[in-house]
Structures are given as structure tokens and as C-alpha cells.
Short mmCIF file of N, CA and C in Angstrom, two decimals:
data_model
loop_
_atom_site.label_atom_id
_atom_site.label_comp_id
_atom_site.label_asym_id
_atom_site.label_seq_id
_atom_site.Cartn_x
_atom_site.Cartn_y
_atom_site.Cartn_z
N UNK A 1162 -4.09 -8.42 -3.52
CA UNK A 1162 -3.68 -8.10 -4.88
C UNK A 1162 -2.58 -9.09 -5.26
N UNK A 1163 -2.70 -9.66 -6.44
CA UNK A 1163 -1.73 -10.65 -6.90
C UNK A 1163 -0.79 -9.97 -7.89
N UNK A 1164 0.52 -10.14 -7.67
CA UNK A 1164 1.50 -9.62 -8.63
C UNK A 1164 2.38 -10.77 -9.10
N UNK A 1165 2.82 -10.65 -10.32
CA UNK A 1165 3.72 -11.64 -10.91
C UNK A 1165 5.15 -11.17 -10.73
N UNK A 1166 6.03 -12.10 -10.38
CA UNK A 1166 7.46 -11.79 -10.27
C UNK A 1166 8.26 -12.91 -10.92
N UNK A 1167 9.40 -12.58 -11.47
CA UNK A 1167 10.25 -13.62 -12.04
C UNK A 1167 11.08 -14.31 -10.96
N UNK A 1168 11.26 -13.68 -9.82
CA UNK A 1168 12.09 -14.26 -8.76
C UNK A 1168 11.30 -15.16 -7.82
N UNK A 1169 10.06 -14.78 -7.52
CA UNK A 1169 9.27 -15.48 -6.51
C UNK A 1169 8.01 -16.12 -7.07
N UNK A 1170 7.76 -15.96 -8.37
CA UNK A 1170 6.51 -16.43 -8.94
C UNK A 1170 5.39 -15.47 -8.55
N UNK A 1171 4.15 -15.89 -8.67
CA UNK A 1171 3.05 -15.00 -8.27
C UNK A 1171 3.01 -14.87 -6.75
N UNK A 1172 2.81 -13.66 -6.27
CA UNK A 1172 2.70 -13.43 -4.83
C UNK A 1172 1.50 -12.53 -4.55
N UNK A 1173 0.98 -12.64 -3.34
CA UNK A 1173 -0.14 -11.81 -2.90
C UNK A 1173 0.40 -10.71 -1.99
N UNK A 1174 -0.04 -9.49 -2.25
CA UNK A 1174 0.28 -8.37 -1.36
C UNK A 1174 -1.01 -7.59 -1.13
N UNK A 1175 -1.08 -6.89 -0.03
CA UNK A 1175 -2.20 -5.99 0.21
C UNK A 1175 -2.04 -4.77 -0.68
N UNK A 1176 -3.11 -4.35 -1.32
CA UNK A 1176 -3.06 -3.20 -2.22
C UNK A 1176 -2.57 -1.95 -1.50
N UNK A 1177 -2.83 -1.85 -0.20
CA UNK A 1177 -2.39 -0.66 0.54
C UNK A 1177 -0.90 -0.68 0.85
N UNK A 1178 -0.21 -1.73 0.43
CA UNK A 1178 1.25 -1.81 0.62
C UNK A 1178 2.02 -1.35 -0.61
N UNK A 1179 1.30 -1.01 -1.68
CA UNK A 1179 1.95 -0.55 -2.91
C UNK A 1179 2.54 0.84 -2.67
N UNK A 1180 3.78 1.01 -3.08
CA UNK A 1180 4.49 2.29 -2.96
C UNK A 1180 4.50 2.93 -4.34
N UNK A 1181 4.07 4.18 -4.42
CA UNK A 1181 4.03 4.88 -5.71
C UNK A 1181 5.14 5.91 -5.78
N UNK A 1182 6.01 5.74 -6.77
CA UNK A 1182 7.06 6.71 -7.06
C UNK A 1182 6.56 7.53 -8.25
N UNK A 1183 6.02 8.71 -7.99
CA UNK A 1183 5.39 9.53 -9.04
C UNK A 1183 6.33 9.80 -10.20
N UNK A 1184 7.61 9.96 -9.91
CA UNK A 1184 8.61 10.24 -10.95
C UNK A 1184 9.36 8.99 -11.39
N UNK A 1185 8.96 7.83 -10.92
CA UNK A 1185 9.68 6.60 -11.21
C UNK A 1185 11.03 6.59 -10.50
N UNK A 1186 11.88 5.67 -10.90
CA UNK A 1186 13.24 5.58 -10.38
C UNK A 1186 14.20 5.96 -11.50
N UNK A 1187 15.40 6.40 -11.13
CA UNK A 1187 16.38 6.78 -12.14
C UNK A 1187 16.60 5.64 -13.12
N UNK A 1188 16.44 5.93 -14.39
CA UNK A 1188 16.58 4.92 -15.42
C UNK A 1188 15.31 4.14 -15.71
N UNK A 1189 14.30 4.29 -14.87
CA UNK A 1189 13.03 3.57 -15.02
C UNK A 1189 11.85 4.52 -14.79
N UNK A 1190 11.77 5.60 -15.55
CA UNK A 1190 10.74 6.61 -15.28
C UNK A 1190 9.31 6.11 -15.46
N UNK A 1191 9.11 5.08 -16.26
CA UNK A 1191 7.76 4.57 -16.50
C UNK A 1191 7.29 3.56 -15.47
N UNK A 1192 8.17 3.16 -14.59
CA UNK A 1192 7.81 2.18 -13.56
C UNK A 1192 7.61 2.94 -12.26
N UNK A 1193 6.36 3.01 -11.82
CA UNK A 1193 6.04 3.86 -10.68
C UNK A 1193 5.51 3.10 -9.45
N UNK A 1194 4.99 1.90 -9.66
CA UNK A 1194 4.38 1.18 -8.53
C UNK A 1194 5.26 0.00 -8.14
N UNK A 1195 5.59 -0.04 -6.85
CA UNK A 1195 6.47 -1.08 -6.33
C UNK A 1195 5.93 -1.62 -5.01
N UNK A 1196 6.39 -2.80 -4.66
CA UNK A 1196 6.08 -3.39 -3.36
C UNK A 1196 7.39 -3.81 -2.71
N UNK A 1197 7.47 -3.60 -1.42
CA UNK A 1197 8.65 -4.00 -0.66
C UNK A 1197 8.42 -5.42 -0.16
N UNK A 1198 9.27 -6.34 -0.57
CA UNK A 1198 9.11 -7.75 -0.22
C UNK A 1198 10.20 -8.16 0.75
N UNK A 1199 9.76 -8.68 1.88
CA UNK A 1199 10.67 -9.17 2.91
C UNK A 1199 10.73 -10.69 2.77
N UNK A 1200 11.92 -11.23 2.53
CA UNK A 1200 12.02 -12.67 2.28
C UNK A 1200 12.16 -13.49 3.56
N UNK A 1201 12.62 -12.87 4.64
CA UNK A 1201 12.67 -13.53 5.94
C UNK A 1201 12.26 -12.52 7.00
N UNK A 1202 11.89 -13.01 8.17
CA UNK A 1202 11.43 -12.12 9.24
C UNK A 1202 12.51 -11.19 9.77
N UNK A 1203 13.76 -11.61 9.67
CA UNK A 1203 14.86 -10.80 10.21
C UNK A 1203 15.74 -10.26 9.08
N UNK A 1204 15.12 -9.96 7.97
CA UNK A 1204 15.86 -9.54 6.77
C UNK A 1204 16.56 -8.20 6.96
N UNK A 1205 17.79 -8.14 6.46
CA UNK A 1205 18.52 -6.88 6.34
C UNK A 1205 18.29 -6.33 4.94
N UNK A 1206 18.16 -7.25 4.00
CA UNK A 1206 17.93 -6.88 2.61
C UNK A 1206 16.49 -7.20 2.23
N UNK A 1207 15.92 -6.36 1.39
CA UNK A 1207 14.56 -6.53 0.91
C UNK A 1207 14.58 -6.45 -0.61
N UNK A 1208 13.49 -6.85 -1.22
CA UNK A 1208 13.30 -6.68 -2.66
C UNK A 1208 12.30 -5.56 -2.87
N UNK A 1209 12.64 -4.61 -3.72
CA UNK A 1209 11.69 -3.59 -4.16
C UNK A 1209 11.23 -4.06 -5.54
N UNK A 1210 10.07 -4.68 -5.57
CA UNK A 1210 9.55 -5.35 -6.77
C UNK A 1210 8.56 -4.45 -7.49
N UNK A 1211 8.76 -4.28 -8.79
CA UNK A 1211 7.79 -3.55 -9.60
C UNK A 1211 6.48 -4.33 -9.62
N UNK A 1212 5.39 -3.63 -9.40
CA UNK A 1212 4.07 -4.26 -9.44
C UNK A 1212 3.67 -4.54 -10.89
N UNK A 1213 4.17 -3.74 -11.82
CA UNK A 1213 3.74 -3.81 -13.21
C UNK A 1213 4.72 -4.50 -14.15
N UNK A 1214 5.93 -4.78 -13.69
CA UNK A 1214 6.95 -5.42 -14.53
C UNK A 1214 7.56 -6.57 -13.74
N UNK A 1215 7.16 -7.81 -14.03
CA UNK A 1215 7.62 -8.96 -13.24
C UNK A 1215 9.14 -9.10 -13.16
N UNK A 1216 9.86 -8.63 -14.17
CA UNK A 1216 11.31 -8.79 -14.20
C UNK A 1216 12.09 -7.66 -13.56
N UNK A 1217 11.40 -6.64 -13.06
CA UNK A 1217 12.10 -5.49 -12.49
C UNK A 1217 12.01 -5.49 -10.97
N UNK A 1218 13.13 -5.71 -10.33
CA UNK A 1218 13.20 -5.71 -8.87
C UNK A 1218 14.61 -5.31 -8.46
N UNK A 1219 14.70 -4.62 -7.34
CA UNK A 1219 15.98 -4.16 -6.82
C UNK A 1219 16.16 -4.68 -5.41
N UNK A 1220 17.37 -5.06 -5.06
CA UNK A 1220 17.69 -5.37 -3.67
C UNK A 1220 17.93 -4.03 -2.99
N UNK A 1221 17.29 -3.83 -1.83
CA UNK A 1221 17.45 -2.59 -1.08
C UNK A 1221 17.71 -2.92 0.39
N UNK A 1222 18.25 -1.93 1.09
CA UNK A 1222 18.46 -2.08 2.53
C UNK A 1222 18.37 -0.72 3.19
N UNK A 1223 18.21 -0.75 4.50
CA UNK A 1223 18.30 0.47 5.30
C UNK A 1223 19.78 0.81 5.38
N UNK A 1224 20.20 1.97 4.89
CA UNK A 1224 21.63 2.27 4.88
C UNK A 1224 22.26 2.33 6.27
N UNK A 1225 21.46 2.64 7.28
CA UNK A 1225 22.03 2.74 8.63
C UNK A 1225 22.42 1.38 9.20
N UNK A 1226 21.98 0.30 8.57
CA UNK A 1226 22.41 -1.03 9.00
C UNK A 1226 23.90 -1.23 8.74
N UNK A 1227 24.44 -0.48 7.77
CA UNK A 1227 25.85 -0.60 7.40
C UNK A 1227 26.64 0.69 7.63
N UNK A 1228 25.97 1.81 7.57
CA UNK A 1228 26.60 3.13 7.75
C UNK A 1228 25.77 3.86 8.81
N UNK A 1229 26.07 3.60 10.10
CA UNK A 1229 25.23 4.12 11.17
C UNK A 1229 25.01 5.63 11.17
N UNK A 1230 25.98 6.39 10.66
CA UNK A 1230 25.81 7.85 10.67
C UNK A 1230 25.25 8.39 9.35
N UNK A 1231 24.73 7.51 8.50
CA UNK A 1231 24.17 7.94 7.21
C UNK A 1231 22.95 8.83 7.43
N UNK A 1232 22.93 9.94 6.73
CA UNK A 1232 21.80 10.86 6.79
C UNK A 1232 21.49 11.35 5.39
N UNK A 1233 20.28 11.11 4.94
CA UNK A 1233 19.84 11.65 3.65
C UNK A 1233 19.28 13.04 3.90
N UNK A 1234 19.82 14.02 3.22
CA UNK A 1234 19.31 15.39 3.34
C UNK A 1234 18.06 15.51 2.48
N UNK A 1235 16.92 15.59 3.13
CA UNK A 1235 15.64 15.66 2.43
C UNK A 1235 15.12 17.08 2.54
N UNK A 1236 14.87 17.69 1.38
CA UNK A 1236 14.37 19.06 1.35
C UNK A 1236 12.89 19.10 1.71
N UNK A 1237 12.45 20.26 2.14
CA UNK A 1237 11.04 20.45 2.50
C UNK A 1237 10.13 20.14 1.31
N UNK A 1238 10.56 20.49 0.10
CA UNK A 1238 9.76 20.19 -1.10
C UNK A 1238 9.57 18.69 -1.28
N UNK A 1239 10.62 17.92 -1.01
CA UNK A 1239 10.52 16.47 -1.14
C UNK A 1239 9.54 15.90 -0.11
N UNK A 1240 9.63 16.39 1.12
CA UNK A 1240 8.70 15.94 2.16
C UNK A 1240 7.26 16.28 1.77
N UNK A 1241 7.06 17.45 1.21
CA UNK A 1241 5.72 17.86 0.79
C UNK A 1241 5.19 16.90 -0.28
N UNK A 1242 6.03 16.56 -1.25
CA UNK A 1242 5.62 15.63 -2.30
C UNK A 1242 5.32 14.23 -1.76
N UNK A 1243 5.97 13.88 -0.67
CA UNK A 1243 5.72 12.59 -0.02
C UNK A 1243 4.54 12.65 0.95
N UNK A 1244 3.97 13.85 1.09
CA UNK A 1244 2.87 14.11 2.03
C UNK A 1244 3.28 13.78 3.46
N UNK A 1245 4.53 14.12 3.80
CA UNK A 1245 5.06 13.91 5.14
C UNK A 1245 5.58 15.24 5.68
N UNK A 1246 5.58 15.36 6.98
CA UNK A 1246 6.08 16.60 7.61
C UNK A 1246 7.52 16.49 8.06
N UNK A 1247 7.97 15.27 8.31
CA UNK A 1247 9.28 15.09 8.91
C UNK A 1247 9.92 13.81 8.38
N UNK A 1248 11.23 13.81 8.26
CA UNK A 1248 11.93 12.61 7.79
C UNK A 1248 11.71 11.43 8.74
N UNK A 1249 11.42 11.71 10.00
CA UNK A 1249 11.16 10.63 10.96
C UNK A 1249 9.92 9.82 10.56
N UNK A 1250 9.05 10.40 9.73
CA UNK A 1250 7.84 9.72 9.26
C UNK A 1250 8.09 8.94 7.97
N UNK A 1251 9.35 8.83 7.59
CA UNK A 1251 9.71 8.18 6.32
C UNK A 1251 10.65 7.01 6.58
N UNK A 1252 10.69 6.11 5.61
CA UNK A 1252 11.68 5.05 5.59
C UNK A 1252 12.68 5.40 4.50
N UNK A 1253 13.95 5.13 4.77
CA UNK A 1253 14.99 5.40 3.79
C UNK A 1253 15.65 4.07 3.43
N UNK A 1254 15.75 3.82 2.14
CA UNK A 1254 16.42 2.63 1.63
C UNK A 1254 17.42 3.05 0.57
N UNK A 1255 18.39 2.19 0.31
CA UNK A 1255 19.33 2.40 -0.79
C UNK A 1255 19.36 1.12 -1.62
N UNK A 1256 19.63 1.30 -2.91
CA UNK A 1256 19.71 0.16 -3.82
C UNK A 1256 21.08 -0.49 -3.69
N UNK A 1257 21.07 -1.82 -3.60
CA UNK A 1257 22.29 -2.61 -3.41
C UNK A 1257 22.62 -3.35 -4.71
N UNK A 1258 23.89 -3.37 -5.05
CA UNK A 1258 24.38 -4.10 -6.22
C UNK A 1258 25.58 -4.95 -5.82
N UNK A 1259 25.90 -5.92 -6.66
CA UNK A 1259 27.13 -6.70 -6.46
C UNK A 1259 28.13 -6.23 -7.50
N UNK A 1260 29.26 -5.74 -7.03
CA UNK A 1260 30.35 -5.28 -7.89
C UNK A 1260 31.57 -6.12 -7.54
N UNK A 1261 31.99 -6.95 -8.48
CA UNK A 1261 33.07 -7.92 -8.24
C UNK A 1261 32.68 -8.80 -7.06
N UNK A 1262 33.44 -8.75 -5.98
CA UNK A 1262 33.13 -9.59 -4.82
C UNK A 1262 32.45 -8.80 -3.71
N UNK A 1263 32.05 -7.58 -3.99
CA UNK A 1263 31.47 -6.71 -2.96
C UNK A 1263 30.00 -6.44 -3.20
N UNK A 1264 29.24 -6.39 -2.10
CA UNK A 1264 27.92 -5.79 -2.15
C UNK A 1264 28.13 -4.31 -1.93
N UNK A 1265 27.58 -3.49 -2.82
CA UNK A 1265 27.74 -2.05 -2.70
C UNK A 1265 26.36 -1.40 -2.66
N UNK A 1266 26.32 -0.19 -2.13
CA UNK A 1266 25.06 0.55 -2.04
C UNK A 1266 25.22 1.93 -2.65
N UNK A 1267 24.19 2.38 -3.30
CA UNK A 1267 24.16 3.72 -3.87
C UNK A 1267 23.68 4.69 -2.79
N UNK A 1268 24.63 5.22 -2.04
CA UNK A 1268 24.28 6.14 -0.96
C UNK A 1268 23.93 7.53 -1.47
N UNK A 1269 24.22 7.82 -2.74
CA UNK A 1269 23.88 9.13 -3.31
C UNK A 1269 22.49 9.16 -3.92
N UNK A 1270 21.83 8.01 -4.00
CA UNK A 1270 20.50 7.96 -4.61
C UNK A 1270 19.50 7.25 -3.71
N UNK A 1271 19.32 7.72 -2.46
CA UNK A 1271 18.42 7.01 -1.55
C UNK A 1271 16.96 7.06 -2.01
N UNK A 1272 16.23 6.05 -1.61
CA UNK A 1272 14.79 5.98 -1.84
C UNK A 1272 14.13 6.37 -0.53
N UNK A 1273 13.31 7.40 -0.55
CA UNK A 1273 12.62 7.86 0.65
C UNK A 1273 11.14 7.58 0.46
N UNK A 1274 10.56 6.87 1.43
CA UNK A 1274 9.17 6.44 1.33
C UNK A 1274 8.40 6.98 2.52
N UNK A 1275 7.31 7.68 2.24
CA UNK A 1275 6.44 8.16 3.30
C UNK A 1275 5.70 6.98 3.91
N UNK A 1276 5.91 6.74 5.20
CA UNK A 1276 5.34 5.56 5.84
C UNK A 1276 3.81 5.58 5.79
N UNK A 1277 3.21 6.73 5.96
CA UNK A 1277 1.75 6.81 5.94
C UNK A 1277 1.17 6.98 4.56
N UNK A 1278 1.85 7.73 3.72
CA UNK A 1278 1.32 8.05 2.39
C UNK A 1278 1.59 6.96 1.36
N UNK A 1279 2.62 6.13 1.59
CA UNK A 1279 3.08 5.11 0.64
C UNK A 1279 3.53 5.74 -0.66
N UNK A 1280 3.99 6.99 -0.58
CA UNK A 1280 4.58 7.68 -1.72
C UNK A 1280 6.08 7.63 -1.58
N UNK A 1281 6.79 7.49 -2.69
CA UNK A 1281 8.24 7.42 -2.65
C UNK A 1281 8.89 8.36 -3.64
N UNK A 1282 10.13 8.71 -3.34
CA UNK A 1282 10.96 9.52 -4.24
C UNK A 1282 12.38 9.00 -4.16
N UNK A 1283 13.05 8.99 -5.30
CA UNK A 1283 14.48 8.73 -5.29
C UNK A 1283 15.17 10.08 -5.33
N UNK A 1284 15.98 10.33 -4.33
CA UNK A 1284 16.71 11.60 -4.24
C UNK A 1284 18.06 11.46 -4.92
N UNK A 1285 18.64 12.58 -5.26
CA UNK A 1285 20.01 12.63 -5.76
C UNK A 1285 20.76 13.57 -4.83
N UNK A 1286 21.64 13.00 -4.02
CA UNK A 1286 22.39 13.78 -3.04
C UNK A 1286 23.71 14.26 -3.63
N UNK A 1287 24.25 15.32 -3.06
CA UNK A 1287 25.56 15.81 -3.51
C UNK A 1287 26.57 15.76 -2.37
N UNK A 1288 26.30 14.95 -1.37
CA UNK A 1288 27.16 14.83 -0.19
C UNK A 1288 28.43 14.07 -0.57
N UNK A 1289 29.57 14.71 -0.46
CA UNK A 1289 30.85 14.10 -0.87
C UNK A 1289 31.30 12.95 0.03
N UNK A 1290 30.65 12.77 1.16
CA UNK A 1290 31.01 11.64 2.03
C UNK A 1290 30.54 10.30 1.45
N UNK A 1291 29.59 10.37 0.53
CA UNK A 1291 28.95 9.17 0.01
C UNK A 1291 29.31 8.93 -1.45
N UNK A 1292 29.13 7.68 -1.88
CA UNK A 1292 29.38 7.31 -3.28
C UNK A 1292 28.20 6.49 -3.80
N UNK A 1293 28.23 6.21 -5.10
CA UNK A 1293 27.20 5.36 -5.68
C UNK A 1293 27.55 3.88 -5.54
N UNK A 1294 28.78 3.60 -5.10
CA UNK A 1294 29.21 2.21 -4.88
C UNK A 1294 29.91 2.08 -3.53
N UNK A 1295 29.21 2.45 -2.48
CA UNK A 1295 29.76 2.32 -1.14
C UNK A 1295 29.82 0.84 -0.77
N UNK A 1296 31.01 0.38 -0.41
CA UNK A 1296 31.18 -1.04 -0.08
C UNK A 1296 30.51 -1.38 1.24
N UNK A 1297 29.66 -2.41 1.19
CA UNK A 1297 28.96 -2.87 2.38
C UNK A 1297 29.58 -4.14 2.95
N UNK A 1298 29.82 -5.11 2.06
CA UNK A 1298 30.25 -6.42 2.54
C UNK A 1298 30.96 -7.17 1.42
N UNK A 1299 32.07 -7.81 1.77
CA UNK A 1299 32.78 -8.68 0.83
C UNK A 1299 32.07 -10.03 0.86
N UNK A 1300 31.56 -10.47 -0.27
CA UNK A 1300 30.82 -11.72 -0.32
C UNK A 1300 31.65 -12.88 -0.86
N UNK A 1301 32.91 -12.65 -1.05
CA UNK A 1301 33.80 -13.71 -1.53
C UNK A 1301 33.78 -14.85 -0.50
N UNK A 1302 33.47 -16.03 -0.96
CA UNK A 1302 33.44 -17.18 -0.06
C UNK A 1302 32.16 -17.31 0.74
N UNK A 1303 31.24 -16.38 0.61
CA UNK A 1303 30.00 -16.45 1.38
C UNK A 1303 29.18 -17.68 1.01
N UNK A 1304 29.18 -18.06 -0.26
CA UNK A 1304 28.43 -19.24 -0.70
C UNK A 1304 29.00 -20.51 -0.08
N UNK A 1305 30.32 -20.61 -0.08
CA UNK A 1305 30.97 -21.79 0.50
C UNK A 1305 30.72 -21.86 2.00
N UNK A 1306 30.79 -20.71 2.67
CA UNK A 1306 30.56 -20.68 4.12
C UNK A 1306 29.12 -21.07 4.44
N UNK A 1307 28.18 -20.63 3.62
CA UNK A 1307 26.77 -20.96 3.86
C UNK A 1307 26.52 -22.45 3.69
N UNK A 1308 27.22 -23.08 2.76
CA UNK A 1308 27.04 -24.51 2.51
C UNK A 1308 27.57 -25.36 3.65
N UNK A 1309 28.60 -24.88 4.35
CA UNK A 1309 29.19 -25.66 5.44
C UNK A 1309 28.53 -25.37 6.78
N UNK A 1310 27.71 -24.35 6.85
CA UNK A 1310 27.07 -23.98 8.12
C UNK A 1310 25.93 -24.92 8.47
#
């Protein structure tokens, strides 16, 4: 399946890799089909690219790469909608943004994807340990360091 993207140009993905968010994502209820794009083999960050909107893509990551004790509380109803029995059968990602000089993650709005079903849901957590702008990494000077490496 060929999809158009503004970041990578046209790319080919297997149709069975499309993730369907029946309710869309917060702020984007009409965008339901996405593909997870890995830009390198050892990527920490991925692109969640809309299949239907070339300009809509989010940087995402596994939150445990930065917050090892992170746990998304997934209700039984959510698992049922994902056609999964257990959170262990799911992948959890969070959306990453750049705020000033920091990469931040929305730990209160994780994306949970059923590994077998390819169905996804964005949850809204009420866990006070987490924020919508959890600092992951200071990127100040990262461009200069990359150029000298």
C-alpha cells in the first residue's frame, strides 16, 4: 500500500500494518488510520503517520524508554475495544513534542495499540504522577553536537 507523506514523500507499507483508531486521536477525531514508521533500525522515536492525511504525523516513543516505571492504567473496556485480553498484548506509545529546548511527552494521553488486532485507542489518564509535558531530554546544543560527531 502506498501512502503519501510530507516528511518522507511517498512510502510503501503493508496494508496489515495500518493501525485503526476507531475514535481518532484527541483533536483529530476524523483521522483514524495511521502507520507506525521507523526511520532507523535502532529508533527510540517513531512517526505515527496518518494514512489519509499526508501532513498529519506525530513523533511517538515507548514511554518506558525514558520513564522505566511508567504504567498506563488500561480498563477492561478499553482492552475489549482493542480486541485484546491483556495489556501485555499491546504496545504503548506517547506523543512527543518539543517545548522550548526540551523534548516532552504526554504521559497522560498514551496511545495503546493491540499488537494482534492493529486497533488503537488514545487513553486519558488521571494519574497525578504524570503530566502532559513530561520532560524527556534537553535538546539544546544537540544539533551542534551532531555536526561535530
